[in-house]
Amino acid sequence: MRFLGHIADADEAKSIVNGLLGALPSGSHLVVADGTNVIRGKAFEQAIAIWNEAGSIPYHLRPPEQIARFFDGLELLEPGVVSCPRWRPEPSSFGAPAEVDEFCAVGLK
C-alpha cells in the first residue's frame, strides 16, 4: 500500500502507480481511494489548507478525472470512479448512501 495524497504533481503520482503496477502480475487489482472537493467544494479545500498549514504531512485533493488516470491501461471495474460509499453499496430501504469527498475505484491488470 502506498499513500499518494502527499504528492501534489499528478504526473509524479501516476508514475508511482505505473511503477507499482509494473511489478504486479496479470490478474492483480489496483484499488485507489483519494480525497476530492466535489461534494463540499471550497469548505473542504479550506479544511485541507488548515491541515497542511498545521505542519502535518501535506494532503492534495484530486478531481475524479485525475483519479481515473491511475487506471489507464487497466480494466476499470463497475461502477468506475465514484464516491466511496457508492462503490457497490449493499441494497438498503434508505436509498443510495450519501456521497463523500473520497472517491475510489478498482482496476484489473
Coordinates of C-alpha atoms in Angstrom, one line a residue:
M1 CA 0.0 0.0 0.0
R2 CA 1.3 3.5 -0.9
F3 CA 0.0 6.9 0.2
L4 CA -0.2 9.3 -2.7
G5 CA -2.1 12.2 -1.1
H6 CA 1.1 14.0 -0.2
I7 CA 2.2 14.1 -3.8
A8 CA 0.9 17.3 -5.5
D9 CA 2.1 16.6 -9.0
A10 CA -0.4 14.4 -10.9
D11 CA 2.2 13.0 -13.3
E12 CA 4.6 12.1 -10.4
A13 CA 1.7 10.2 -8.7
K14 CA 0.8 8.5 -11.9
S15 CA 4.5 7.4 -12.4
I16 CA 4.5 5.9 -8.9
V17 CA 1.3 3.9 -9.7
N18 CA 2.8 2.8 -13.0
G19 CA 5.9 1.6 -11.2
L20 CA 3.9 -0.4 -8.7
L21 CA 1.7 -1.9 -11.4
G22 CA 4.8 -2.9 -13.4
A23 CA 5.8 -5.2 -10.6
L24 CA 2.4 -6.9 -10.3
P25 CA 1.3 -10.0 -12.3
S26 CA -1.7 -10.0 -14.6
G27 CA -4.9 -10.6 -12.7
S28 CA -3.8 -8.2 -9.9
H29 CA -6.1 -5.4 -8.8
L30 CA -5.3 -1.8 -8.2
V31 CA -7.5 -0.1 -5.6
V32 CA -7.3 3.7 -5.2
A33 CA -9.3 6.0 -2.8
D34 CA -8.4 9.7 -2.7
G35 CA -9.8 12.9 -1.5
T36 CA -11.7 15.3 -3.8
N37 CA -13.5 18.6 -3.4
V38 CA -16.5 17.5 -5.5
I39 CA -19.1 17.4 -2.7
R40 CA -18.1 20.1 -0.2
G41 CA -16.0 22.3 -2.6
K42 CA -14.4 25.3 -1.0
A43 CA -15.2 24.2 2.5
F44 CA -13.2 21.1 2.2
E45 CA -10.4 22.9 0.4
Q46 CA -10.2 25.3 3.3
A47 CA -10.1 22.4 5.8
I48 CA -7.3 20.8 3.9
A49 CA -5.4 24.1 3.8
I50 CA -5.6 24.3 7.6
W51 CA -4.4 20.7 7.8
N52 CA -1.5 21.5 5.6
E53 CA -0.6 24.6 7.5
A54 CA -0.5 22.7 10.8
G55 CA 2.7 21.0 9.8
S56 CA 1.1 17.7 9.1
I57 CA 2.1 15.7 6.0
P58 CA 0.5 17.8 3.3
Y59 CA -2.5 16.4 1.5
H60 CA -3.6 17.3 -2.0
L61 CA -7.1 16.8 -3.3
R62 CA -7.6 15.3 -6.7
P63 CA -10.5 15.6 -9.1
P64 CA -12.2 12.3 -10.1
E65 CA -10.8 12.7 -13.6
Q66 CA -7.3 12.7 -12.2
I67 CA -8.0 9.6 -10.1
A68 CA -9.3 7.9 -13.2
R69 CA -5.9 8.4 -14.9
F70 CA -4.4 6.0 -12.4
F71 CA -6.3 3.2 -14.1
D72 CA -5.1 3.9 -17.7
G73 CA -4.4 0.5 -19.3
L74 CA -6.4 -1.4 -16.7
E75 CA -9.9 -2.8 -16.9
L76 CA -11.9 -0.4 -14.6
L77 CA -14.5 -2.4 -12.7
E78 CA -18.1 -1.2 -12.4
P79 CA -19.2 1.3 -11.2
G80 CA -15.9 3.1 -12.0
V81 CA -14.6 6.1 -10.2
V82 CA -17.3 7.1 -7.7
S83 CA -17.7 8.4 -4.1
C84 CA -16.6 5.6 -1.8
P85 CA -20.0 4.9 -0.2
R86 CA -21.4 4.5 -3.8
W87 CA -19.0 1.7 -4.8
R88 CA -21.2 -1.3 -4.9
P89 CA -23.3 -0.5 -1.8
E90 CA -25.5 -3.1 -0.2
P91 CA -29.2 -2.7 -1.0
S92 CA -31.0 -0.6 1.6
S93 CA -34.5 0.6 2.2
F94 CA -33.0 4.0 2.9
G95 CA -31.9 4.5 -0.7
A96 CA -28.4 5.3 -2.0
P97 CA -25.8 6.3 0.6
A98 CA -24.7 9.9 0.8
E99 CA -21.7 10.9 -1.2
V100 CA -18.5 12.0 0.5
D101 CA -15.3 13.7 -0.8
E102 CA -13.4 10.5 -1.0
F103 CA -13.6 8.8 -4.5
C104 CA -12.5 5.3 -5.3
A105 CA -12.2 2.7 -8.0
V106 CA -10.8 -0.8 -8.6
G107 CA -9.0 -1.8 -11.8
L108 CA -7.9 -5.2 -13.0
K109 CA -4.5 -5.7 -14.6

